[in-house]
């Protein structure tokens, strides 16, 4: 409510685009955490999560993959979205590893400051930072550990499925229970329900068409509830390494292009409606389209060189050991136990 009452102060941030959205979501998260914890602690936790997410962003930049700015979700952490999915498990694991690696370095910096200043507050903050990054290493999709597991061995998902449930039962957490349930359902869809034909999905989108030139040229424009199948072609842009779908409607001399976030088999493209939109520059037609597709599961995605498997496995295990050791160190110095 305070943030809403100060909306005028937040409006300039909206003009910053991606950065403005990230800052606003950070502020909302700080406000949410401050309901339960001291505001200084809330700010520290959000900044540690930001450092973690920055690790993913930097790793994605190194691999040339475009990502969105972090979006913070109170009591769930934060997330970034990829505009294009990795082409192989090694790249996915590299992106996933960047978060807990930089996040651990950030928590180490807080621990160092706590040691120098002998501050229980900073020790507690560093402990939470270590715990957050360790939690993310659980081999459960979509946590970072679940994505790193793709480059080590997918059998770790089974460990996460069984071990994750045991951990949740031991220390019940509604949020972890939700993540585990989504992970279990995703495995069911991938390896049981859609094992042979792939998961069927639909993508809803719209295009705006300037109606004035069409009317002037005598085109017959269908009604607002008009439905039909549209012609399409799909191909891969080798430069951008992304699948594209070109949609055609010859009767209106229309062609539109849609980028797919991951390799897909396109089954059908349908027009679901053609509402009219009156704008300052004239009448516009809004093409409401639906793309029916299934995700293309390529087993070659999981083909990882043996050396890379050992490298990621050692780094994964090593980072987990470091985090456990640092949590133990904080406990020994202060008696803190999460």
mmCIF file of C-alpha atoms in Angstrom:
data_model
loop_
_atom_site.group_PDB
_atom_site.id
_atom_site.type_symbol
_atom_site.label_atom_id
_atom_site.label_comp_id
_atom_site.label_asym_id
_atom_site.label_seq_id
_atom_site.Cartn_x
_atom_site.Cartn_y
_atom_site.Cartn_z
ATOM 1 C CA UNK A 1 0.000 0.000 0.000
ATOM 2 C CA UNK A 2 2.903 2.314 0.754
ATOM 3 C CA UNK A 3 4.413 1.626 -2.676
ATOM 4 C CA UNK A 4 1.083 2.316 -4.360
ATOM 5 C CA UNK A 5 0.697 5.586 -2.446
ATOM 6 C CA UNK A 6 4.152 6.609 -3.678
ATOM 7 C CA UNK A 7 3.418 5.688 -7.300
ATOM 8 C CA UNK A 8 4.476 9.124 -8.503
ATOM 9 C CA UNK A 9 7.955 8.426 -7.154
ATOM 10 C CA UNK A 10 8.082 5.095 -9.011
ATOM 11 C CA UNK A 11 6.878 6.409 -12.387
ATOM 12 C CA UNK A 12 10.344 7.683 -13.442
ATOM 13 C CA UNK A 13 11.660 4.135 -12.919
ATOM 14 C CA UNK A 14 9.200 2.804 -15.478
ATOM 15 C CA UNK A 15 10.942 4.947 -18.102
ATOM 16 C CA UNK A 16 14.152 3.004 -17.473
ATOM 17 C CA UNK A 17 12.666 -0.048 -19.209
ATOM 18 C CA UNK A 18 14.134 -3.352 -18.054
ATOM 19 C CA UNK A 19 16.125 -1.776 -15.221
ATOM 20 C CA UNK A 20 13.057 0.077 -13.958
ATOM 21 C CA UNK A 21 11.004 -3.112 -13.761
ATOM 22 C CA UNK A 22 13.785 -4.897 -11.886
ATOM 23 C CA UNK A 23 14.175 -2.040 -9.401
ATOM 24 C CA UNK A 24 10.430 -1.890 -8.741
ATOM 25 C CA UNK A 25 10.192 -5.661 -8.184
ATOM 26 C CA UNK A 26 13.212 -5.436 -5.857
ATOM 27 C CA UNK A 27 11.487 -2.693 -3.872
ATOM 28 C CA UNK A 28 8.310 -4.743 -3.586
ATOM 29 C CA UNK A 29 10.313 -7.763 -2.375
ATOM 30 C CA UNK A 30 12.104 -5.631 0.217
ATOM 31 C CA UNK A 31 8.728 -4.386 1.431
ATOM 32 C CA UNK A 32 7.371 -7.934 1.657
ATOM 33 C CA UNK A 33 10.388 -9.269 3.576
ATOM 34 C CA UNK A 34 10.337 -6.209 5.852
ATOM 35 C CA UNK A 35 6.898 -7.259 7.086
ATOM 36 C CA UNK A 36 8.572 -10.216 8.834
ATOM 37 C CA UNK A 37 12.219 -9.166 9.229
ATOM 38 C CA UNK A 38 14.047 -5.880 9.989
ATOM 39 C CA UNK A 39 14.246 -3.716 6.875
ATOM 40 C CA UNK A 40 18.079 -3.824 6.873
ATOM 41 C CA UNK A 41 17.939 -7.615 6.735
ATOM 42 C CA UNK A 42 15.293 -7.471 3.978
ATOM 43 C CA UNK A 43 17.518 -5.209 1.864
ATOM 44 C CA UNK A 44 20.508 -7.509 2.407
ATOM 45 C CA UNK A 45 18.610 -10.647 1.384
ATOM 46 C CA UNK A 46 17.271 -9.035 -1.800
ATOM 47 C CA UNK A 47 20.757 -7.799 -2.719
ATOM 48 C CA UNK A 48 22.186 -11.303 -2.226
ATOM 49 C CA UNK A 49 19.461 -12.709 -4.488
ATOM 50 C CA UNK A 50 20.286 -9.981 -7.018
ATOM 51 C CA UNK A 51 23.961 -11.048 -7.031
ATOM 52 C CA UNK A 52 22.830 -14.650 -7.595
ATOM 53 C CA UNK A 53 20.666 -13.641 -10.570
ATOM 54 C CA UNK A 54 23.443 -11.448 -11.928
ATOM 55 C CA UNK A 55 25.551 -14.599 -12.165
ATOM 56 C CA UNK A 56 22.964 -16.111 -14.524
ATOM 57 C CA UNK A 57 22.860 -12.920 -16.594
ATOM 58 C CA UNK A 58 26.653 -12.766 -16.963
ATOM 59 C CA UNK A 59 26.827 -16.465 -17.897
ATOM 60 C CA UNK A 60 24.110 -15.946 -20.524
ATOM 61 C CA UNK A 61 25.974 -12.955 -21.958
ATOM 62 C CA UNK A 62 29.123 -15.051 -22.242
ATOM 63 C CA UNK A 63 27.178 -17.626 -24.243
ATOM 64 C CA UNK A 64 25.493 -14.979 -26.391
ATOM 65 C CA UNK A 65 21.974 -15.774 -25.175
ATOM 66 C CA UNK A 66 19.577 -12.840 -24.684
ATOM 67 C CA UNK A 67 17.876 -12.753 -21.280
ATOM 68 C CA UNK A 68 15.484 -10.440 -19.500
ATOM 69 C CA UNK A 69 16.318 -8.390 -16.425
ATOM 70 C CA UNK A 70 15.694 -10.184 -13.108
ATOM 71 C CA UNK A 71 12.142 -10.146 -11.780
ATOM 72 C CA UNK A 72 11.889 -10.490 -7.997
ATOM 73 C CA UNK A 73 9.042 -12.497 -6.475
ATOM 74 C CA UNK A 74 8.548 -12.115 -2.711
ATOM 75 C CA UNK A 75 9.318 -15.310 -0.732
ATOM 76 C CA UNK A 76 10.197 -17.157 -3.963
ATOM 77 C CA UNK A 77 13.386 -15.313 -4.908
ATOM 78 C CA UNK A 78 13.861 -14.031 -8.443
ATOM 79 C CA UNK A 79 14.023 -15.251 -12.003
ATOM 80 C CA UNK A 80 15.234 -14.297 -15.441
ATOM 81 C CA UNK A 81 13.648 -15.426 -18.701
ATOM 82 C CA UNK A 82 15.567 -16.541 -21.762
ATOM 83 C CA UNK A 83 14.352 -15.322 -25.127
ATOM 84 C CA UNK A 84 16.132 -18.278 -26.705
ATOM 85 C CA UNK A 85 16.757 -21.610 -25.034
ATOM 86 C CA UNK A 86 20.238 -23.208 -24.931
ATOM 87 C CA UNK A 87 21.040 -25.659 -27.719
ATOM 88 C CA UNK A 88 22.648 -28.271 -25.475
ATOM 89 C CA UNK A 89 22.868 -29.460 -21.891
ATOM 90 C CA UNK A 90 26.390 -28.066 -21.428
ATOM 91 C CA UNK A 91 25.213 -24.526 -22.154
ATOM 92 C CA UNK A 92 22.172 -24.952 -19.900
ATOM 93 C CA UNK A 93 24.373 -26.168 -17.050
ATOM 94 C CA UNK A 94 26.827 -23.304 -17.592
ATOM 95 C CA UNK A 95 24.034 -20.749 -17.298
ATOM 96 C CA UNK A 96 22.609 -22.474 -14.229
ATOM 97 C CA UNK A 97 25.984 -22.713 -12.488
ATOM 98 C CA UNK A 98 26.644 -18.983 -12.873
ATOM 99 C CA UNK A 99 23.951 -18.082 -10.314
ATOM 100 C CA UNK A 100 25.062 -20.101 -7.272
ATOM 101 C CA UNK A 101 28.738 -19.476 -8.095
ATOM 102 C CA UNK A 102 28.469 -15.676 -8.046
ATOM 103 C CA UNK A 103 25.883 -15.902 -5.256
ATOM 104 C CA UNK A 104 28.393 -17.832 -3.118
ATOM 105 C CA UNK A 105 31.064 -15.224 -3.815
ATOM 106 C CA UNK A 106 28.600 -12.522 -2.716
ATOM 107 C CA UNK A 107 27.787 -14.385 0.501
ATOM 108 C CA UNK A 108 31.556 -14.879 1.074
ATOM 109 C CA UNK A 109 32.040 -11.104 0.830
ATOM 110 C CA UNK A 110 29.358 -10.577 3.481
ATOM 111 C CA UNK A 111 31.018 -13.239 5.651
ATOM 112 C CA UNK A 112 34.362 -11.446 5.290
ATOM 113 C CA UNK A 113 32.780 -8.145 6.325
ATOM 114 C CA UNK A 114 31.136 -9.891 9.290
ATOM 115 C CA UNK A 115 34.500 -11.326 10.389
ATOM 116 C CA UNK A 116 36.229 -7.936 10.168
ATOM 117 C CA UNK A 117 33.454 -6.067 12.016
ATOM 118 C CA UNK A 118 32.483 -8.961 14.307
ATOM 119 C CA UNK A 119 28.840 -8.344 13.322
ATOM 120 C CA UNK A 120 26.196 -10.919 14.213
ATOM 121 C CA UNK A 121 23.865 -9.208 11.734
ATOM 122 C CA UNK A 122 26.277 -9.726 8.828
ATOM 123 C CA UNK A 123 27.025 -13.286 9.952
ATOM 124 C CA UNK A 124 23.300 -14.048 9.866
ATOM 125 C CA UNK A 125 22.977 -12.435 6.443
ATOM 126 C CA UNK A 126 25.899 -14.448 5.075
ATOM 127 C CA UNK A 127 24.391 -17.651 6.499
ATOM 128 C CA UNK A 128 21.127 -16.969 4.670
ATOM 129 C CA UNK A 129 23.098 -16.260 1.483
ATOM 130 C CA UNK A 130 24.917 -19.597 1.752
ATOM 131 C CA UNK A 131 21.647 -21.399 2.462
ATOM 132 C CA UNK A 132 19.826 -19.816 -0.507
ATOM 133 C CA UNK A 133 22.569 -20.894 -2.914
ATOM 134 C CA UNK A 134 22.762 -24.392 -1.399
ATOM 135 C CA UNK A 135 18.998 -24.753 -1.717
ATOM 136 C CA UNK A 136 19.259 -23.828 -5.387
ATOM 137 C CA UNK A 137 21.705 -26.697 -5.913
ATOM 138 C CA UNK A 138 19.036 -29.307 -5.157
ATOM 139 C CA UNK A 139 18.726 -31.487 -8.310
ATOM 140 C CA UNK A 140 15.146 -30.409 -8.876
ATOM 141 C CA UNK A 141 13.944 -28.614 -11.982
ATOM 142 C CA UNK A 142 13.676 -25.618 -12.362
ATOM 143 C CA UNK A 143 16.175 -24.968 -9.546
ATOM 144 C CA UNK A 144 19.745 -24.456 -10.677
ATOM 145 C CA UNK A 145 20.781 -27.907 -9.476
ATOM 146 C CA UNK A 146 18.160 -29.503 -11.697
ATOM 147 C CA UNK A 147 19.594 -27.690 -14.717
ATOM 148 C CA UNK A 148 23.204 -28.480 -13.838
ATOM 149 C CA UNK A 149 22.190 -32.132 -13.579
ATOM 150 C CA UNK A 150 21.473 -32.187 -17.327
ATOM 151 C CA UNK A 151 25.221 -31.991 -17.968
ATOM 152 C CA UNK A 152 26.185 -34.443 -15.208
ATOM 153 C CA UNK A 153 23.536 -37.170 -15.375
ATOM 154 C CA UNK A 154 19.764 -37.081 -15.538
ATOM 155 C CA UNK A 155 19.700 -39.779 -12.857
ATOM 156 C CA UNK A 156 20.272 -36.926 -10.423
ATOM 157 C CA UNK A 157 16.664 -35.919 -11.135
ATOM 158 C CA UNK A 158 15.598 -39.211 -9.531
ATOM 159 C CA UNK A 159 17.773 -38.342 -6.538
ATOM 160 C CA UNK A 160 16.041 -34.964 -6.391
ATOM 161 C CA UNK A 161 12.630 -36.554 -6.721
ATOM 162 C CA UNK A 162 13.160 -38.941 -3.791
ATOM 163 C CA UNK A 163 15.614 -36.916 -1.713
ATOM 164 C CA UNK A 164 13.684 -33.694 -2.247
ATOM 165 C CA UNK A 165 10.510 -35.267 -0.911
ATOM 166 C CA UNK A 166 12.397 -36.611 2.113
ATOM 167 C CA UNK A 167 13.859 -33.160 2.805
ATOM 168 C CA UNK A 168 10.421 -31.531 2.520
ATOM 169 C CA UNK A 169 8.909 -34.063 4.908
ATOM 170 C CA UNK A 170 11.784 -33.473 7.364
ATOM 171 C CA UNK A 171 11.580 -29.682 7.184
ATOM 172 C CA UNK A 172 8.206 -28.872 5.682
ATOM 173 C CA UNK A 173 8.069 -25.835 3.428
ATOM 174 C CA UNK A 174 4.983 -24.987 1.335
ATOM 175 C CA UNK A 175 7.129 -23.273 -1.305
ATOM 176 C CA UNK A 176 9.501 -26.242 -1.653
ATOM 177 C CA UNK A 177 6.508 -28.570 -1.732
ATOM 178 C CA UNK A 178 5.053 -26.596 -4.648
ATOM 179 C CA UNK A 179 8.364 -26.645 -6.545
ATOM 180 C CA UNK A 180 8.759 -30.386 -5.934
ATOM 181 C CA UNK A 181 5.186 -31.097 -7.090
ATOM 182 C CA UNK A 182 5.739 -29.140 -10.329
ATOM 183 C CA UNK A 183 9.024 -30.983 -10.857
ATOM 184 C CA UNK A 184 7.369 -34.381 -10.331
ATOM 185 C CA UNK A 185 4.559 -33.494 -12.753
ATOM 186 C CA UNK A 186 7.069 -32.280 -15.341
ATOM 187 C CA UNK A 187 8.942 -35.600 -15.141
ATOM 188 C CA UNK A 188 5.643 -37.455 -15.516
ATOM 189 C CA UNK A 189 4.761 -35.482 -18.642
ATOM 190 C CA UNK A 190 8.220 -35.845 -20.157
ATOM 191 C CA UNK A 191 8.877 -39.538 -19.500
ATOM 192 C CA UNK A 192 5.405 -41.063 -19.160
ATOM 193 C CA UNK A 193 2.540 -39.077 -20.657
ATOM 194 C CA UNK A 194 4.300 -37.488 -23.652
ATOM 195 C CA UNK A 195 7.236 -39.849 -24.023
ATOM 196 C CA UNK A 196 6.404 -40.842 -27.612
ATOM 197 C CA UNK A 197 4.729 -37.781 -29.105
ATOM 198 C CA UNK A 198 6.095 -34.825 -27.147
ATOM 199 C CA UNK A 199 4.176 -32.351 -25.058
ATOM 200 C CA UNK A 200 1.448 -30.518 -27.005
ATOM 201 C CA UNK A 201 1.214 -26.789 -26.371
ATOM 202 C CA UNK A 202 -0.482 -23.694 -27.755
ATOM 203 C CA UNK A 203 0.883 -20.204 -28.257
ATOM 204 C CA UNK A 204 -1.515 -17.246 -28.390
ATOM 205 C CA UNK A 205 -0.432 -14.091 -30.202
ATOM 206 C CA UNK A 206 -1.806 -11.167 -32.156
ATOM 207 C CA UNK A 207 -0.791 -8.984 -35.097
ATOM 208 C CA UNK A 208 -2.016 -5.476 -35.923
ATOM 209 C CA UNK A 209 -2.914 -4.738 -39.552
ATOM 210 C CA UNK A 210 -3.591 -1.265 -40.940
ATOM 211 C CA UNK A 211 -7.092 -1.580 -42.421
ATOM 212 C CA UNK A 212 -7.222 1.738 -44.300
ATOM 213 C CA UNK A 213 -5.021 0.681 -47.277
ATOM 214 C CA UNK A 214 -6.939 -2.606 -47.551
ATOM 215 C CA UNK A 215 -10.270 -0.794 -47.673
ATOM 216 C CA UNK A 216 -8.921 1.663 -50.245
ATOM 217 C CA UNK A 217 -7.784 -1.231 -52.472
ATOM 218 C CA UNK A 218 -11.159 -2.942 -52.226
ATOM 219 C CA UNK A 219 -10.181 -5.910 -50.042
ATOM 220 C CA UNK A 220 -13.102 -7.783 -48.524
ATOM 221 C CA UNK A 221 -12.481 -7.850 -44.778
ATOM 222 C CA UNK A 222 -14.097 -10.746 -42.879
ATOM 223 C CA UNK A 223 -16.149 -10.239 -39.716
ATOM 224 C CA UNK A 224 -14.775 -9.946 -36.201
ATOM 225 C CA UNK A 225 -15.595 -13.593 -35.335
ATOM 226 C CA UNK A 226 -14.009 -14.992 -38.484
ATOM 227 C CA UNK A 227 -11.964 -18.182 -37.967
ATOM 228 C CA UNK A 228 -9.754 -20.063 -40.399
ATOM 229 C CA UNK A 229 -6.536 -22.040 -40.735
ATOM 230 C CA UNK A 230 -3.596 -19.956 -41.887
ATOM 231 C CA UNK A 231 -0.702 -21.027 -44.080
ATOM 232 C CA UNK A 232 2.738 -21.125 -42.484
ATOM 233 C CA UNK A 233 6.337 -22.137 -43.016
ATOM 234 C CA UNK A 234 8.925 -22.790 -40.322
ATOM 235 C CA UNK A 235 12.691 -22.624 -40.545
ATOM 236 C CA UNK A 236 15.780 -21.852 -38.486
ATOM 237 C CA UNK A 237 17.700 -18.592 -38.674
ATOM 238 C CA UNK A 238 21.272 -19.937 -38.682
ATOM 239 C CA UNK A 239 22.743 -16.594 -37.622
ATOM 240 C CA UNK A 240 20.506 -16.175 -34.581
ATOM 241 C CA UNK A 241 20.175 -19.959 -34.092
ATOM 242 C CA UNK A 242 16.448 -19.608 -33.538
ATOM 243 C CA UNK A 243 13.391 -21.248 -35.055
ATOM 244 C CA UNK A 244 10.993 -18.871 -36.811
ATOM 245 C CA UNK A 245 7.451 -19.342 -38.081
ATOM 246 C CA UNK A 246 6.192 -17.270 -41.015
ATOM 247 C CA UNK A 247 2.382 -16.911 -41.087
ATOM 248 C CA UNK A 248 0.537 -15.983 -44.276
ATOM 249 C CA UNK A 249 -2.958 -14.698 -45.099
ATOM 250 C CA UNK A 250 -2.931 -14.121 -48.833
ATOM 251 C CA UNK A 251 -6.459 -12.662 -48.916
ATOM 252 C CA UNK A 252 -5.275 -9.690 -46.870
ATOM 253 C CA UNK A 253 -1.739 -9.668 -48.249
ATOM 254 C CA UNK A 254 -0.396 -10.381 -44.760
ATOM 255 C CA UNK A 255 2.818 -11.983 -43.591
ATOM 256 C CA UNK A 256 3.990 -12.148 -39.976
ATOM 257 C CA UNK A 257 6.971 -13.807 -38.299
ATOM 258 C CA UNK A 258 6.953 -15.462 -34.875
ATOM 259 C CA UNK A 259 10.155 -16.545 -33.025
ATOM 260 C CA UNK A 260 9.884 -19.808 -31.062
ATOM 261 C CA UNK A 261 11.692 -19.949 -27.733
ATOM 262 C CA UNK A 262 12.668 -23.614 -28.210
ATOM 263 C CA UNK A 263 12.734 -26.172 -31.048
ATOM 264 C CA UNK A 264 9.139 -27.138 -31.857
ATOM 265 C CA UNK A 265 7.049 -29.128 -34.290
ATOM 266 C CA UNK A 266 4.342 -26.805 -35.642
ATOM 267 C CA UNK A 267 1.052 -28.604 -36.206
ATOM 268 C CA UNK A 268 -1.415 -25.856 -37.029
ATOM 269 C CA UNK A 269 -1.859 -22.069 -37.112
ATOM 270 C CA UNK A 270 -5.390 -20.775 -36.622
ATOM 271 C CA UNK A 271 -7.073 -17.374 -36.809
ATOM 272 C CA UNK A 272 -9.378 -17.091 -33.789
ATOM 273 C CA UNK A 273 -10.885 -13.655 -34.433
ATOM 274 C CA UNK A 274 -10.425 -10.325 -36.181
ATOM 275 C CA UNK A 275 -11.631 -7.516 -33.891
ATOM 276 C CA UNK A 276 -11.525 -3.872 -35.027
ATOM 277 C CA UNK A 277 -9.441 -1.337 -33.119
ATOM 278 C CA UNK A 278 -9.911 2.374 -33.808
ATOM 279 C CA UNK A 279 -6.692 4.331 -33.317
ATOM 280 C CA UNK A 280 -5.601 7.887 -34.028
ATOM 281 C CA UNK A 281 -3.978 6.880 -37.300
ATOM 282 C CA UNK A 282 -7.064 5.003 -38.473
ATOM 283 C CA UNK A 283 -8.804 1.637 -38.277
ATOM 284 C CA UNK A 284 -6.698 -1.357 -37.264
ATOM 285 C CA UNK A 285 -7.417 -5.082 -37.510
ATOM 286 C CA UNK A 286 -6.165 -7.262 -34.658
ATOM 287 C CA UNK A 287 -5.384 -10.771 -35.855
ATOM 288 C CA UNK A 288 -5.841 -13.157 -32.926
ATOM 289 C CA UNK A 289 -3.854 -16.286 -33.743
ATOM 290 C CA UNK A 290 -3.219 -19.633 -32.063
ATOM 291 C CA UNK A 291 -0.201 -21.817 -32.869
ATOM 292 C CA UNK A 292 -0.582 -25.502 -31.974
ATOM 293 C CA UNK A 293 2.811 -27.148 -31.536
ATOM 294 C CA UNK A 294 4.722 -29.778 -29.608
ATOM 295 C CA UNK A 295 8.156 -29.362 -28.102
ATOM 296 C CA UNK A 296 10.814 -31.212 -30.058
ATOM 297 C CA UNK A 297 12.785 -33.363 -27.608
ATOM 298 C CA UNK A 298 16.151 -34.044 -29.181
ATOM 299 C CA UNK A 299 18.167 -36.708 -27.349
ATOM 300 C CA UNK A 300 21.322 -35.145 -28.777
ATOM 301 C CA UNK A 301 20.639 -32.233 -26.414
ATOM 302 C CA UNK A 302 21.834 -34.460 -23.550
ATOM 303 C CA UNK A 303 24.945 -35.747 -25.339
ATOM 304 C CA UNK A 304 27.701 -34.354 -23.137
ATOM 305 C CA UNK A 305 31.425 -35.205 -23.490
ATOM 306 C CA UNK A 306 32.724 -37.307 -20.624
ATOM 307 C CA UNK A 307 35.270 -34.653 -19.648
ATOM 308 C CA UNK A 308 32.502 -32.050 -19.379
ATOM 309 C CA UNK A 309 30.387 -34.380 -17.226
ATOM 310 C CA UNK A 310 33.265 -34.841 -14.777
ATOM 311 C CA UNK A 311 34.027 -31.122 -14.773
ATOM 312 C CA UNK A 312 30.458 -30.078 -13.999
ATOM 313 C CA UNK A 313 30.034 -32.928 -11.531
ATOM 314 C CA UNK A 314 33.162 -31.934 -9.606
ATOM 315 C CA UNK A 315 32.224 -28.251 -9.650
ATOM 316 C CA UNK A 316 28.666 -29.057 -8.550
ATOM 317 C CA UNK A 317 29.789 -31.248 -5.658
ATOM 318 C CA UNK A 318 32.621 -28.900 -4.725
ATOM 319 C CA UNK A 319 30.360 -25.856 -4.518
ATOM 320 C CA UNK A 320 27.860 -27.761 -2.370
ATOM 321 C CA UNK A 321 30.656 -28.793 0.013
ATOM 322 C CA UNK A 322 31.944 -25.208 0.228
ATOM 323 C CA UNK A 323 28.467 -23.902 1.051
ATOM 324 C CA UNK A 324 27.927 -26.553 3.733
ATOM 325 C CA UNK A 325 31.342 -25.780 5.224
ATOM 326 C CA UNK A 326 30.654 -22.024 5.313
ATOM 327 C CA UNK A 327 27.287 -22.575 6.991
ATOM 328 C CA UNK A 328 29.051 -24.743 9.577
ATOM 329 C CA UNK A 329 31.663 -22.010 10.087
ATOM 330 C CA UNK A 330 28.986 -19.391 10.764
ATOM 331 C CA UNK A 331 27.291 -21.790 13.166
ATOM 332 C CA UNK A 332 30.553 -22.411 15.022
ATOM 333 C CA UNK A 333 31.299 -18.692 15.293
ATOM 334 C CA UNK A 334 27.839 -17.495 16.280
ATOM 335 C CA UNK A 335 25.646 -20.495 17.082
ATOM 336 C CA UNK A 336 23.265 -19.550 14.247
ATOM 337 C CA UNK A 337 21.288 -22.507 12.892
ATOM 338 C CA UNK A 338 18.698 -21.958 10.183
#
